[in-house]
Structure formats: C-alpha cells, structure tokens
CSV table of C-alpha atoms in Angstrom, one decimal:
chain,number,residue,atom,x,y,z
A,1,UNK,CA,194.3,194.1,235.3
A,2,UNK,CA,191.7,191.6,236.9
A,3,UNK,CA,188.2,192.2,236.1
A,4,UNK,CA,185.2,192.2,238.5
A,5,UNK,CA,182.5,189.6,237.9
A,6,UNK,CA,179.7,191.9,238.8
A,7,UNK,CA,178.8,194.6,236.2
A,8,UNK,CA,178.8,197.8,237.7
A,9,UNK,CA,175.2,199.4,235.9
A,10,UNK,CA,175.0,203.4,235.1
A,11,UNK,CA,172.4,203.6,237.1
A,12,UNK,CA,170.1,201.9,239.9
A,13,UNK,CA,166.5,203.0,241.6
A,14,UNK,CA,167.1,203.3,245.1
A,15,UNK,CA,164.2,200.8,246.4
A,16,UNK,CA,163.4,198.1,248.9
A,17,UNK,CA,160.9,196.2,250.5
A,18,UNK,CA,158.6,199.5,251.7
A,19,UNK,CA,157.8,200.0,247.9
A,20,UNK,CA,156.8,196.3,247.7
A,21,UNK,CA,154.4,196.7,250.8
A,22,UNK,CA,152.6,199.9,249.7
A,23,UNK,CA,152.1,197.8,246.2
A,24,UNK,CA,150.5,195.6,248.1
A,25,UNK,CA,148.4,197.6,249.9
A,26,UNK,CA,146.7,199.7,247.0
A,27,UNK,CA,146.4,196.4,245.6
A,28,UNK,CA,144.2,194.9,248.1
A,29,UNK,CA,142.8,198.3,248.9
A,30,UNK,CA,140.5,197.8,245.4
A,31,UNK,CA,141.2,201.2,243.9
A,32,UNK,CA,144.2,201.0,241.7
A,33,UNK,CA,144.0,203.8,239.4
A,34,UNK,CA,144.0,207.9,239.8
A,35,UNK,CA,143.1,208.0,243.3
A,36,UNK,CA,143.8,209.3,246.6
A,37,UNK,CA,147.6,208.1,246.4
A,38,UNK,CA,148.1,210.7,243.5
A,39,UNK,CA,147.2,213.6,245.3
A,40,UNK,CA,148.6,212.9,248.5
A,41,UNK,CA,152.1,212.7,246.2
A,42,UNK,CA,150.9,215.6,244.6
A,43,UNK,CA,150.9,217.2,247.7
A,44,UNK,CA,154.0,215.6,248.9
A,45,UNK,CA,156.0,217.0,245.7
A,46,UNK,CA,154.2,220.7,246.4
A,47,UNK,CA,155.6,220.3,250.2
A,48,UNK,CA,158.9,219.5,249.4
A,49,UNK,CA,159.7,221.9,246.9
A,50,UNK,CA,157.2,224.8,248.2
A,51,UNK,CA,155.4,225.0,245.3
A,52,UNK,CA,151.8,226.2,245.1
A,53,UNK,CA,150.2,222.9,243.1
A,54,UNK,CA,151.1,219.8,241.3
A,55,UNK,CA,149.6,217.7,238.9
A,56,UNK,CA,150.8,214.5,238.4
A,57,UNK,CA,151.0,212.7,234.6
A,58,UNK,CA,152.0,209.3,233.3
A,59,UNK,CA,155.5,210.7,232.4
A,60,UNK,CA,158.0,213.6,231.7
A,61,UNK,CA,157.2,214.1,228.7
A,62,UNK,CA,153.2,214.4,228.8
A,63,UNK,CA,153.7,216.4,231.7
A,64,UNK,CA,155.8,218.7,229.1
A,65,UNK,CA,152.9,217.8,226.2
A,66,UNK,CA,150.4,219.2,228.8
A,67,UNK,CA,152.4,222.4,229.5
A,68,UNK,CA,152.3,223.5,225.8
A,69,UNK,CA,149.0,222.5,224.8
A,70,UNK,CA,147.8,225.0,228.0
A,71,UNK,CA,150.6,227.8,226.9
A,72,UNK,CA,149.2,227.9,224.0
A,73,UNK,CA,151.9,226.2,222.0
A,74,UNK,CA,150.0,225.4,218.3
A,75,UNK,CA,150.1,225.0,214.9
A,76,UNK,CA,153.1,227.0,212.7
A,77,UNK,CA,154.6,228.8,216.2
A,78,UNK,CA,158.3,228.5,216.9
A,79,UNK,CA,160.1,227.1,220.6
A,80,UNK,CA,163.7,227.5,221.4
A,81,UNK,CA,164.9,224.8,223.0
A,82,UNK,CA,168.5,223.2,223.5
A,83,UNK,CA,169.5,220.2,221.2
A,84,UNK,CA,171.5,218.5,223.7
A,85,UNK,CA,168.7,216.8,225.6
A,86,UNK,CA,166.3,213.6,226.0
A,87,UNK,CA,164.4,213.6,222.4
A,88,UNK,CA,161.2,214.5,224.0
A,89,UNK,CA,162.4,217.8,224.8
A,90,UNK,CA,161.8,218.0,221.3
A,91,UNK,CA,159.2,216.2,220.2
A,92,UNK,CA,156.4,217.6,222.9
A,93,UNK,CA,157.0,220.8,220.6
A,94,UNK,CA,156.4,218.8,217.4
A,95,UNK,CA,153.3,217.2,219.0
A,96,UNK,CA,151.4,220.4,219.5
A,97,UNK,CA,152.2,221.2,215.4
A,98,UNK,CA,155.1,223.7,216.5
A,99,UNK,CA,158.6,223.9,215.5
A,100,UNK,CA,161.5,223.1,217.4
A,101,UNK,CA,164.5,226.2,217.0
A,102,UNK,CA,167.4,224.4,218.5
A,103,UNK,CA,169.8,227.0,220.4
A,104,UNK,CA,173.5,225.9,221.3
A,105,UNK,CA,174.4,225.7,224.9
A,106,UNK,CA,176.8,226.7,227.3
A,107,UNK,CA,180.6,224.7,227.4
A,108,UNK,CA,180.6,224.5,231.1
A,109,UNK,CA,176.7,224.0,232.8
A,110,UNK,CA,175.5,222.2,229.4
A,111,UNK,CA,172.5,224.0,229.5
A,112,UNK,CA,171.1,226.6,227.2
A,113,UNK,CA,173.4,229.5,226.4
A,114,UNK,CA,170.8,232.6,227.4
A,115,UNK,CA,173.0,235.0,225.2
A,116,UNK,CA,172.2,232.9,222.1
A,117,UNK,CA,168.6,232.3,222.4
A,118,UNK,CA,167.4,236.4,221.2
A,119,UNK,CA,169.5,235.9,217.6
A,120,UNK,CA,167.0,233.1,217.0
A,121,UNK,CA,163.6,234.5,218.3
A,122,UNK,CA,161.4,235.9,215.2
A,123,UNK,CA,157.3,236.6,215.3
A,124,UNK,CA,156.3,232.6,215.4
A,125,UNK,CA,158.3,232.4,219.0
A,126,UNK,CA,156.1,231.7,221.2
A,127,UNK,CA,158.3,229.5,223.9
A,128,UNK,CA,161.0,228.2,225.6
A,129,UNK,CA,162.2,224.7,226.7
A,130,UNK,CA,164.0,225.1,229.3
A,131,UNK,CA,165.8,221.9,230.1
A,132,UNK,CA,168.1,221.7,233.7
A,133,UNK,CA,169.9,219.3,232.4
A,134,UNK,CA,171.5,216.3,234.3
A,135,UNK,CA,170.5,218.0,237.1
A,136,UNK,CA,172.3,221.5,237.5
A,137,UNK,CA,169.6,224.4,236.8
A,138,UNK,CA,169.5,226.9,233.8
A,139,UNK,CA,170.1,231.0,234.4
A,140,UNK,CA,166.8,231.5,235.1
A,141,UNK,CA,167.1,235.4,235.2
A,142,UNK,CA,168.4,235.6,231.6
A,143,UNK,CA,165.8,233.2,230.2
A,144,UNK,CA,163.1,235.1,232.1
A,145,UNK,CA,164.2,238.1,231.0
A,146,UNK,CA,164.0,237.2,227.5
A,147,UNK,CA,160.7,235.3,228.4
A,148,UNK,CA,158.8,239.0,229.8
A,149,UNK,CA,160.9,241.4,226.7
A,150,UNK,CA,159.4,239.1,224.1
A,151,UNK,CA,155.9,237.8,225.9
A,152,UNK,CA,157.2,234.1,225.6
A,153,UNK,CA,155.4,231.0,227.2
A,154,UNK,CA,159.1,229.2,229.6
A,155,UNK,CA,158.2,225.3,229.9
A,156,UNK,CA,160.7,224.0,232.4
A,157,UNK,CA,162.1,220.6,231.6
A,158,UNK,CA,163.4,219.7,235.2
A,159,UNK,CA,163.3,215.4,234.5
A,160,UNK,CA,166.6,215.4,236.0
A,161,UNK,CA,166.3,218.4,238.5
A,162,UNK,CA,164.0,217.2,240.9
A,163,UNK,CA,165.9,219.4,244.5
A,164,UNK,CA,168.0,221.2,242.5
A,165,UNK,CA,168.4,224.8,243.5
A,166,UNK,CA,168.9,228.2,241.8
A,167,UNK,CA,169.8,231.2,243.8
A,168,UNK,CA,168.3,229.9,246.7
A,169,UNK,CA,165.5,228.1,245.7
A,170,UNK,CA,164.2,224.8,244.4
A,171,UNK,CA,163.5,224.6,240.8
A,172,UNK,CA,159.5,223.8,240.4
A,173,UNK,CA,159.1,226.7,243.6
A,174,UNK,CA,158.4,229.6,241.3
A,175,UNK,CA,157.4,228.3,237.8
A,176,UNK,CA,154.7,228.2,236.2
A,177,UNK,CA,155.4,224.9,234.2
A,178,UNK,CA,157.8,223.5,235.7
A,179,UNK,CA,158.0,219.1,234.3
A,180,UNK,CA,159.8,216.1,236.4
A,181,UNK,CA,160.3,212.9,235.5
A,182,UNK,CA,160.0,209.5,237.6
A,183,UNK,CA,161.6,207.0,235.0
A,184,UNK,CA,164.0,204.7,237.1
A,185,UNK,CA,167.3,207.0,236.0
A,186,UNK,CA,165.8,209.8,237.5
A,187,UNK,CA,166.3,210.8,241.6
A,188,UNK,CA,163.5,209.5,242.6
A,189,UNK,CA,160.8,206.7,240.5
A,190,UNK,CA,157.4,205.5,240.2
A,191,UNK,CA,158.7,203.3,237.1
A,192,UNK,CA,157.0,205.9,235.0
A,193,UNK,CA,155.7,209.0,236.0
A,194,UNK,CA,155.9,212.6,235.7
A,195,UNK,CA,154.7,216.2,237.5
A,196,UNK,CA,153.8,219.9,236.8
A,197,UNK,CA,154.4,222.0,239.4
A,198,UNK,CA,153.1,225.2,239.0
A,199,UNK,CA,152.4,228.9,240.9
A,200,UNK,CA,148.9,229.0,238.9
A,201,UNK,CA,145.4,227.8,240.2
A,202,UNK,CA,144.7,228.1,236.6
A,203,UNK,CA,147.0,225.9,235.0
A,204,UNK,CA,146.6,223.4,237.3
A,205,UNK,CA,142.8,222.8,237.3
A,206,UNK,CA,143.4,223.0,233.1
A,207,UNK,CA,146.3,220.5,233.3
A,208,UNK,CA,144.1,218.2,236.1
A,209,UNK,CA,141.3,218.2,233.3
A,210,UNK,CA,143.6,217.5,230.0
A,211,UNK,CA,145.0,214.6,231.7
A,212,UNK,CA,141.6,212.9,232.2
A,213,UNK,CA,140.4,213.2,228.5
A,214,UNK,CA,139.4,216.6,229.6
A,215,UNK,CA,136.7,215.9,232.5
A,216,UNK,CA,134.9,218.1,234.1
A,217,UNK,CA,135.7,215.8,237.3
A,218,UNK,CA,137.5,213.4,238.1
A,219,UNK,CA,136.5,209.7,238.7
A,220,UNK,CA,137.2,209.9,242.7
A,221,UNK,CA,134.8,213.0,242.8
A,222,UNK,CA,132.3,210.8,241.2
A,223,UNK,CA,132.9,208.1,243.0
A,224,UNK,CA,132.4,209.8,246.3
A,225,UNK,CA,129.0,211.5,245.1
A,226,UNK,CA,127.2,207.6,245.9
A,227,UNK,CA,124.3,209.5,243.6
A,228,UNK,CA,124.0,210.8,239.2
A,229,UNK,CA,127.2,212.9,239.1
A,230,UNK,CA,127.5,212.9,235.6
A,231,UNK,CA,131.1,214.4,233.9
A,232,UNK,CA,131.6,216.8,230.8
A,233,UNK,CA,133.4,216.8,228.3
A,234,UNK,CA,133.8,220.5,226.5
A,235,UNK,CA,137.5,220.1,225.2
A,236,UNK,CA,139.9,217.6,223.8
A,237,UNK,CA,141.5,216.0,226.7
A,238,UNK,CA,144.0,213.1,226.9
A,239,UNK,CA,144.5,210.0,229.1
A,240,UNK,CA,147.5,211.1,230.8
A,241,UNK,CA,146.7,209.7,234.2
A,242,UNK,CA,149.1,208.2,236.9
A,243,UNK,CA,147.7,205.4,239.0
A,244,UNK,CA,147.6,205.3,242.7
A,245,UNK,CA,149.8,201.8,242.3
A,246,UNK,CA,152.8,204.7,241.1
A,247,UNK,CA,151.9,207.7,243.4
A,248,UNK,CA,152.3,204.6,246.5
A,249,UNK,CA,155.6,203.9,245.5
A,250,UNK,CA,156.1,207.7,244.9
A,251,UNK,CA,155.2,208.8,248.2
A,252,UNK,CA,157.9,206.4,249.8
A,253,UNK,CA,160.5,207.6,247.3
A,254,UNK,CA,159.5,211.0,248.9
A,255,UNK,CA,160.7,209.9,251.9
A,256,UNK,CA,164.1,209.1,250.2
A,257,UNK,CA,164.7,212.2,248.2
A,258,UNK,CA,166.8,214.3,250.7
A,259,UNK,CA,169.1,210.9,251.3
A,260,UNK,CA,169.6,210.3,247.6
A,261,UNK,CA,170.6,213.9,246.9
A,262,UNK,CA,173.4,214.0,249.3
A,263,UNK,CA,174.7,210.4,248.4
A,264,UNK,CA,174.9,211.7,244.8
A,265,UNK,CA,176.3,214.6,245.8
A,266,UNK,CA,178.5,213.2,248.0
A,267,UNK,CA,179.3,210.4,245.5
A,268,UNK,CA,179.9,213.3,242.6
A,269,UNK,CA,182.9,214.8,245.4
A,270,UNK,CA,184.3,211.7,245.4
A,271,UNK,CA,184.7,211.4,241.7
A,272,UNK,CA,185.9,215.2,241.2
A,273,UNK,CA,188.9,214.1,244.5
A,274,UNK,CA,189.4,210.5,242.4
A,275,UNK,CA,189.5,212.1,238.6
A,276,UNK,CA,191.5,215.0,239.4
A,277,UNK,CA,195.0,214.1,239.0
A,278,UNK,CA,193.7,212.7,235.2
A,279,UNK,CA,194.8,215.4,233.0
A,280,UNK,CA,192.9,214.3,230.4
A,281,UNK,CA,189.3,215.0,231.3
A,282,UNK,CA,187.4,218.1,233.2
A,283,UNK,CA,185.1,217.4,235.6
A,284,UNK,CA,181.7,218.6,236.2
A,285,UNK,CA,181.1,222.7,236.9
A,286,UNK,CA,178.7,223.7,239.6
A,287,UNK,CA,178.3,227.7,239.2
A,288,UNK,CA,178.5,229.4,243.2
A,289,UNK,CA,174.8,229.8,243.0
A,290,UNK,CA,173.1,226.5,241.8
A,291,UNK,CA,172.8,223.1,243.6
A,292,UNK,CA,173.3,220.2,241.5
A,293,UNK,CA,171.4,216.9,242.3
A,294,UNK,CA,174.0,215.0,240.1
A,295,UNK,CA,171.0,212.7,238.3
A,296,UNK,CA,174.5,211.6,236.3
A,297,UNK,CA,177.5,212.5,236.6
A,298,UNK,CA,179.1,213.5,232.8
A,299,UNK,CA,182.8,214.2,232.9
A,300,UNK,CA,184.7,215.2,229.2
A,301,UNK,CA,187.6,214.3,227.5
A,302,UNK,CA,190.2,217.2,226.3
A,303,UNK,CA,190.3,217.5,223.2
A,304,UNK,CA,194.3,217.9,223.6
A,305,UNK,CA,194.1,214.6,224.8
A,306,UNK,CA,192.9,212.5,221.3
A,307,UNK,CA,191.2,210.2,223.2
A,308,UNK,CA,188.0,208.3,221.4
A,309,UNK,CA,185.2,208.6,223.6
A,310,UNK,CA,183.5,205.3,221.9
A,311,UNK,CA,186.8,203.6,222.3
A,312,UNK,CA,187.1,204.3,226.2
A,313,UNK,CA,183.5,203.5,226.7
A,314,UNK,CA,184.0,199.7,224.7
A,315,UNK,CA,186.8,199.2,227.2
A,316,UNK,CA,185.1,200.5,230.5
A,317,UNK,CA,182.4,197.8,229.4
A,318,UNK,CA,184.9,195.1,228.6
A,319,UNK,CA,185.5,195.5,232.4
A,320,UNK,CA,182.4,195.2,233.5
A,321,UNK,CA,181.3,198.7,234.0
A,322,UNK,CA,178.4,200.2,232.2
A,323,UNK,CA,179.5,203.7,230.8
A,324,UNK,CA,177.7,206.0,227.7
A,325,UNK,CA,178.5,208.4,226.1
A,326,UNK,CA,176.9,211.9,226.4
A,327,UNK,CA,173.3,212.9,225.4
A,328,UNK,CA,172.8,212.8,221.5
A,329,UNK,CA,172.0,215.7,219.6
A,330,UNK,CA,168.1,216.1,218.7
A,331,UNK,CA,169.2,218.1,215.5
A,332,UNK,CA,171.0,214.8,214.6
A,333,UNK,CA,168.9,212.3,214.8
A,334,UNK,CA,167.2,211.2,211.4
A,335,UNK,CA,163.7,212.6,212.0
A,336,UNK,CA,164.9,216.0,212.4
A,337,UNK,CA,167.8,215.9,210.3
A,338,UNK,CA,165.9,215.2,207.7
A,339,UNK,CA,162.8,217.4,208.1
A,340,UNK,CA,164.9,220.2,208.8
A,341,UNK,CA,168.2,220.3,207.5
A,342,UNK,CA,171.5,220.3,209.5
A,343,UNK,CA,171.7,223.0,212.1
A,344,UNK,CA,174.7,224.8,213.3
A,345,UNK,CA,175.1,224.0,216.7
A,346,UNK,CA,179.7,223.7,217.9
A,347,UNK,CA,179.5,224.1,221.3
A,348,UNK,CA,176.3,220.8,221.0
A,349,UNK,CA,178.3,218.7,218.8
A,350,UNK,CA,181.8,219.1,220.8
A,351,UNK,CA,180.3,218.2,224.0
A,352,UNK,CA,178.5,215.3,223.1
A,353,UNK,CA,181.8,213.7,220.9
A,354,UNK,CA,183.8,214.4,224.2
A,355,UNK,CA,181.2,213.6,227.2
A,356,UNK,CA,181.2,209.9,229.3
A,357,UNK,CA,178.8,209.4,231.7
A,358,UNK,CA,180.2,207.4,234.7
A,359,UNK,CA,177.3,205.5,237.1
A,360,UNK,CA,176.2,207.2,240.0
A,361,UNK,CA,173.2,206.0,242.0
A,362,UNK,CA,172.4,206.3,246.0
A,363,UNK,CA,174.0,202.7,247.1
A,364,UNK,CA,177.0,202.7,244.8
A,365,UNK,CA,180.0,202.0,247.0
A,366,UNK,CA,183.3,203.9,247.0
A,367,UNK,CA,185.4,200.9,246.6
A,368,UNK,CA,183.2,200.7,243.1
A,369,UNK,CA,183.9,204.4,242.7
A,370,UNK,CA,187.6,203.4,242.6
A,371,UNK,CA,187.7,200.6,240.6
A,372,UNK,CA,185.3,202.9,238.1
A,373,UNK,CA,188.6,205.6,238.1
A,374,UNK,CA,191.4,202.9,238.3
A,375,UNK,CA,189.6,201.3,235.2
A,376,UNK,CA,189.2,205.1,233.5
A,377,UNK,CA,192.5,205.6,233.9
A,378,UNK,CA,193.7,201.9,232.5
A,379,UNK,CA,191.5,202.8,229.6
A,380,UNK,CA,192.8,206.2,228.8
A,381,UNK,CA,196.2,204.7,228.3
A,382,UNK,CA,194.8,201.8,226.1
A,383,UNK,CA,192.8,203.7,223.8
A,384,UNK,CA,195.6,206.6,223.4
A,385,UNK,CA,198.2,203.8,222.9
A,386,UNK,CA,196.2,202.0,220.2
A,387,UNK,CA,195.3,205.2,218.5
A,388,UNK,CA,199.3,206.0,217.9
C-alpha cells in the first residue's frame, strides 16, 4: 500500500487570515487584556446559544473550578462524576477539597449512566459533573431529576459540546453552570479559553468577581471612571481572566461556529457510509433527540473481533495518519489510583480498551476521509493476522 507524505493530524483549528487581523488590531488598539473584546464574545456566546449570561475564563477547566467554588462545592463533600473524561473533570472537584465518586457510563452515548448515579449518592453528595462528552449531550431529565430529589449542585462540563442540542435546545440555554472550552481540539478556539453560561444574574456577577481575584470591579470600569474609583476585595478571588487578544479571535471563530458544526457533522456521515461495511467496529450512536457536534469522532472495535486497539493505532500512524485511542480512565491514572483505590467501573474500562478516535476537523477532505478508512481497513487485517 503506498503511503501519503503528508500526515494526516487528529485534529486542526479551523483559522485564517481574519484571526491574524483582529490580533493585530487589539494589539495596536493598546488595551490587551480583559477588555471590551471579552464581553462582546460574552455576548456573542449568550446570543448564539440563547442563554441569559456568560462569563468568560482562561480555560475549561477554571471555568468548571469557578462553578464549584460558587455551588458551594468544599471541603469533605462528595461529586459524582464520570471517569471516562478529560482529567480536569476530576481534578476541579479535588481542587475545591471535595471528592470525586466516579459513576460508570452508558455503552452507547459514553456519557454518564443516569440509572447508576442514585446507588452512589450518600449525605456528603453535594454535585454532579456532568460531562457531554465528545460532543453528544447527557439525559438531562434523569440527571435533573436526581439533582431536585436529592438538592444537588449539576456542573455541566460541555468542553466538547459547544451547539450541541438536547430535546430541542442548545446545551448552555437552560443551565445554571453550564463550562466550554476553547483549546484548539475544541469546535471553536481562542488557543485557551473557557465560558460559563448560566440562567442566574447571581452566579454570574459571583463568577465575573472570582475571576478577577475577587474585585469588586473590574479594571475597564475603573478605567472608564478618569477619577479615584478604588476596588474591594472582600473574598478570595482568582486570576482567571481571558484577554481581549483571545475574545478577538473568539468573536471571529463565532462567526464560524454554524459552518464547522455541519462540516463535522457532515464529515461524521461520511465516516458512518465509509465504515459500515467493516464488521468489526460500531460506529458512533446519536439518540433521536440529541444533536451531536462530532468535536471527535470515536468509533470501537468488537470485541468479537480480537483486534488490539494500540496495535491498529501504531499502524494508522505508520501511514501517516494521526489516530488515539479513547479517553483514559480518571480512576486509572496514578494520582487517583493511588489515593483512592481501584474502582469498579466495566462499562469505563471496556470502552476505553476498544475506542479509536479518527481525525475530524472543518477542512479535512473526503479523499483524506477515504484513505483514513482504506488505511483502517488495511490495518484491521494486519493487526488480526499478526495476532494469529
């Protein structure tokens, strides 16, 4: 088989030369850090998804730290959360002095498994990470549910879920901590960057002063007074701020967002039509009343099939193609494995031995897309022909 030159990446941030010219322009405009930038993209973000305000953070995962200090996630309480997700879905709960319960998730969406999270909730429960993962969205009505029956705090970790849809509407519309991510894997970037949407007046103007080491105002507001406008500080407050240089870039991303949904989605049809006369793997499930935004695109390997995952990977990459394997296990990685013990989690551990993630980003081309499945294919008969 002849192998392409060019690698073909996992994943690529859709930009061009209009991010470059609004660098340059809040470059030479003199004000380069939280500025008006920021809250025109936190505007922007409150637009799009019809949300009532946004706050905008240096990443996911302060903008996750933020939502639990403000619940009222401490010291000694309990969070459910899933295990198969980005280590920071994790260790914001660790942060605040909490405990992270790790909950098994469902075979098909990846996401938590609602019926499994009550067996695990005890009197130190005082939250839920939510994570819609890889961008398809949890059951929202189960986990609610349980939320309101057991007066729990639910932390949305939408980093890869920025348009997807539940029931009708966009994830972020109706929360009340609802975290995105802007790190160049995700839909859309600001390099680093993350959000809070949110339905509360409250937990916005909290989260707008805990990301500026808890100010009273912020440093436009004192810029504009031209007089003594002197800030307070009354709590402990953190530098979580995003610069205007990131909201610029965020704003034209903005612009993009409907465009690079539908070429993922459009790209993730393309795969299911290519991969489905492969017995060996399943492809993606999208349940009849969620959206998927298809941040990447994870197919799995039957088990039937004996394939090595690691094995198929090696050769995808030997042929120029970046693959990975799926997300790792939280309750496996050495810091928690060894502070608490190995968990019991089947469903976790199954779908991360068997999961590949194949690239998918707005310009990849379908002639890639087939070289990417001729190549999976190839593979799949190499690996299962050296394993005999």
């Amino acid at each position: 088989m002849k192998t392409r030159k060019k690698e073909i990446v996992l994943a690529k941030p859709w930009t061009d030369e209009e991010e470059f010219k609004v660098l340059e322009e809040v470059v030479c405009s003199g004000w380069l850090s939280q500025g008006k930038k920021v809250s025109q993209f936190e505007q922007s973000l409150c637009s799009y998804l019809g949300a009532k305000h946004a706050v905008a953070t240096t990443s996911g995962t302060t903008a996750l730290h933020l939502s639990l200090v403000i619940a009222g996630i401490k010291d000694k309480d309990e969070v459910i959360c899933p295990s198969f997700s980005f280590i920071a879905s994790a260790n914001v709960i660790e942060y605040v002095g909490a405990r992270p319960v790790f909950v098994d998730i469902d075979d098909q969406t990846f996401n938590l498994d609602a019926e499994k999270i009550e067996s695990k909730i005890t009197s130190r429960t005082k939250g839920i990470v939510a994570v819609h993962q890889i961008g398809l969205a949890c059951d929202m009505d189960k986990i609610n549910r349980i939320a309101r029956k057991y007066n729990l705090a639910v932390i949305e970790d939408a980093a890869c879920a920025l348009g997807a849809t539940y029931k009708g509407y966009k994830i972020g519309q109706r929360s009340r901590y609802c975290c995105f991510s802007f790190h160049p894997r995700k839909i859309i970037t600001t390099g680093e960057g993350g959000m809070i949407a949110t339905d509360s007046k409250a937990v916005r103007e909290k989260a707008t002063s805990l990301r500026s080491h808890g100010a009273s105002i912020s440093a436009v507001e004192k810029h504009r007074s031209k007089g003594v406008l002197l800030e307070s500080f009354s709590e402990l407050g953190f530098n979580y701020r995003m610069t205007d240089l990131q909201a610029a870039v965020g704003l034209v991303q903005m612009k993009k967002l409907k465009q690079a949904i539908k070429s993922r989605q459009k790209l993730a049809k393309e795969y299911n039509r290519l991969l489905s006369d492969i017995d060996e793997v399943i492809i993606p499930f999208v349940p009849k009343n969620r959206e998927h935004t298809f941040q990447s695109y994870l197919l799995r390997l039957k088990a039937k099939a004996g394939i090595n995952a690691d094995a198929l990977v090696r050769f995808m990459a030997e042929n120029n193609i970046s693959c990975r394997r799926s997300i790792q296990p939280i309750h496996l990685e050495p810091y928690y494995l060894n502070k608490y013990g190995r968990v019991k989690l089947p469903v976790t551990e199954k779908m991360a031995a068997s999961g590949i993630f194949l690239p998918i980003f707005p310009t990849l081309s379908l002639k890639e897309q087939e070289y990417i499945v001729d190549t999976l294919k190839k593979g799949i008969s190499s690996v299962r022909k050296k394993s005999r």
